[in-house]
Amino acid sequence: MAVNESRRLFLRGGRAVASKWRPPWTSQAITDQCTRCDRCIEACPEEVLFRGDGGFPQIRFTGEGCTLCGECARSCPEPVFDLAREAFPWRAQVQDNCLAKANIHCQTCRDACEPMAIRFPPRLAHVAVPEIAEDECTGCGACVAVCPEDAISLITQEQREPAHA
């Protein structure tokens, strides 16, 4: 175990903590089940998986995002992946620095969205702005990867609905 990794584990109470950016179909239990063999990382055709904190696989949204092909799950010899669960706990959300919100024509995110969860309803005398159908968004990150302004965030349900005091 590397010095930085062991220091991180000590500061976290001795246990590895799963990254928020876990591979699809995994849970926080990934740190208990994953042997860090890197088979999922090697199997990923989009190359969005990488060895992250503690040597556990993490995902970063570059290129075309995750296509949910399932190669990572098929390559894993451990019970890390559960294809019966939702792939990702997050959904896309458009931020205020979106070009379309500044009345500049851009629909790059829509073009990258395979499930077509991003729509641009027409607006009279203004550029159409993106609307995301959360029930159709898979959280694949394809829209994040292509946005020229980094104006799309992936957020969980808890982040969308702040806790009531």
mmCIF file of N, CA and C in Angstrom, residues 2 4 11 16 19 22 42 51 56-57 64 85 90-91 96-97 101 106 117 123 127 130 132 138 141 145 151 157 159:
data_model
loop_
_atom_site.group_PDB
_atom_site.id
_atom_site.type_symbol
_atom_site.label_atom_id
_atom_site.label_comp_id
_atom_site.label_asym_id
_atom_site.label_seq_id
_atom_site.Cartn_x
_atom_site.Cartn_y
_atom_site.Cartn_z
ATOM 1 N N ALA A 2 0.601 2.173 -0.850
ATOM 2 C CA ALA A 2 1.385 3.396 -0.968
ATOM 3 C C ALA A 2 1.232 4.255 0.288
ATOM 4 N N ASN A 4 0.701 7.522 0.595
ATOM 5 C CA ASN A 4 -0.452 8.423 0.524
ATOM 6 C C ASN A 4 -1.754 7.679 0.750
ATOM 7 N N LEU A 11 -6.692 8.585 8.031
ATOM 8 C CA LEU A 11 -7.509 9.768 8.281
ATOM 9 C C LEU A 11 -9.002 9.493 8.116
ATOM 10 N N ALA A 16 -11.300 2.148 3.527
ATOM 11 C CA ALA A 16 -11.365 2.820 2.237
ATOM 12 C C ALA A 16 -12.788 3.318 2.024
ATOM 13 N N SER A 19 -15.492 6.292 -3.900
ATOM 14 C CA SER A 19 -15.631 7.586 -4.536
ATOM 15 C C SER A 19 -17.072 7.801 -4.964
ATOM 16 N N ARG A 22 -18.197 6.326 -8.842
ATOM 17 C CA ARG A 22 -18.024 4.882 -9.000
ATOM 18 C C ARG A 22 -18.427 4.438 -10.397
ATOM 19 N N GLU A 42 -9.542 -2.232 -17.713
ATOM 20 C CA GLU A 42 -8.993 -2.731 -18.977
ATOM 21 C C GLU A 42 -10.089 -3.082 -19.979
ATOM 22 N N ARG A 51 -8.005 3.903 -12.426
ATOM 23 C CA ARG A 51 -7.658 3.535 -11.048
ATOM 24 C C ARG A 51 -7.655 4.817 -10.231
ATOM 25 N N PHE A 56 -9.194 1.807 -6.249
ATOM 26 C CA PHE A 56 -10.515 1.365 -6.697
ATOM 27 C C PHE A 56 -10.876 2.041 -8.020
ATOM 28 N N PRO A 57 -11.656 1.351 -8.848
ATOM 29 C CA PRO A 57 -12.044 1.960 -10.122
ATOM 30 C C PRO A 57 -12.963 3.157 -9.905
ATOM 31 N N GLU A 64 -16.903 10.289 -25.070
ATOM 32 C CA GLU A 64 -18.343 10.157 -25.296
ATOM 33 C C GLU A 64 -19.110 9.742 -24.058
ATOM 34 N N ARG A 85 -29.497 -3.114 -10.551
ATOM 35 C CA ARG A 85 -29.634 -1.782 -9.958
ATOM 36 C C ARG A 85 -29.487 -0.701 -11.031
ATOM 37 N N TRP A 90 -26.804 9.581 -10.231
ATOM 38 C CA TRP A 90 -26.865 11.009 -10.558
ATOM 39 C C TRP A 90 -27.557 11.237 -11.898
ATOM 40 N N ARG A 91 -27.950 12.491 -12.103
ATOM 41 C CA ARG A 91 -28.562 12.930 -13.355
ATOM 42 C C ARG A 91 -27.924 14.249 -13.762
ATOM 43 N N ASP A 96 -25.935 27.690 -14.923
ATOM 44 C CA ASP A 96 -26.220 29.017 -15.471
ATOM 45 C C ASP A 96 -25.228 29.486 -16.529
ATOM 46 N N ASN A 97 -24.022 28.895 -16.570
ATOM 47 C CA ASN A 97 -23.045 29.339 -17.564
ATOM 48 C C ASN A 97 -23.230 28.655 -18.925
ATOM 49 N N LYS A 101 -28.262 29.527 -22.410
ATOM 50 C CA LYS A 101 -28.879 30.416 -21.424
ATOM 51 C C LYS A 101 -28.381 31.852 -21.590
ATOM 52 N N CYS A 106 -26.269 26.803 -29.015
ATOM 53 C CA CYS A 106 -25.430 25.626 -28.766
ATOM 54 C C CYS A 106 -26.356 24.491 -28.360
ATOM 55 N N ALA A 117 -32.509 12.573 -23.649
ATOM 56 C CA ALA A 117 -33.108 13.145 -22.447
ATOM 57 C C ALA A 117 -32.976 14.660 -22.405
ATOM 58 N N ARG A 123 -38.315 28.730 -28.246
ATOM 59 C CA ARG A 123 -38.741 29.921 -27.500
ATOM 60 C C ARG A 123 -38.841 31.067 -28.487
ATOM 61 N N VAL A 127 -32.981 32.077 -28.142
ATOM 62 C CA VAL A 127 -32.371 30.778 -28.404
ATOM 63 C C VAL A 127 -33.013 29.762 -27.457
ATOM 64 N N PRO A 130 -31.713 24.257 -22.932
ATOM 65 C CA PRO A 130 -31.900 22.836 -22.680
ATOM 66 C C PRO A 130 -32.794 22.548 -21.486
ATOM 67 N N ILE A 132 -33.809 18.987 -19.295
ATOM 68 C CA ILE A 132 -33.427 17.588 -19.130
ATOM 69 C C ILE A 132 -34.588 16.808 -18.529
ATOM 70 N N THR A 138 -29.732 8.888 -18.077
ATOM 71 C CA THR A 138 -29.081 7.719 -17.482
ATOM 72 C C THR A 138 -27.900 8.096 -16.600
ATOM 73 N N GLY A 141 -23.000 10.763 -18.616
ATOM 74 C CA GLY A 141 -21.951 11.772 -18.700
ATOM 75 C C GLY A 141 -21.554 12.205 -20.092
ATOM 76 N N ALA A 145 -19.075 15.542 -21.073
ATOM 77 C CA ALA A 145 -17.822 15.453 -21.821
ATOM 78 C C ALA A 145 -17.745 16.437 -22.977
ATOM 79 N N ALA A 151 -20.806 23.381 -18.457
ATOM 80 C CA ALA A 151 -22.021 23.885 -17.824
ATOM 81 C C ALA A 151 -22.987 22.783 -17.413
ATOM 82 N N GLN A 157 -30.011 12.775 -6.324
ATOM 83 C CA GLN A 157 -31.333 13.206 -5.872
ATOM 84 C C GLN A 157 -31.201 14.061 -4.610
ATOM 85 N N GLN A 159 -28.788 15.979 -3.726
ATOM 86 C CA GLN A 159 -28.270 17.302 -4.075
ATOM 87 C C GLN A 159 -29.348 18.153 -4.729
#
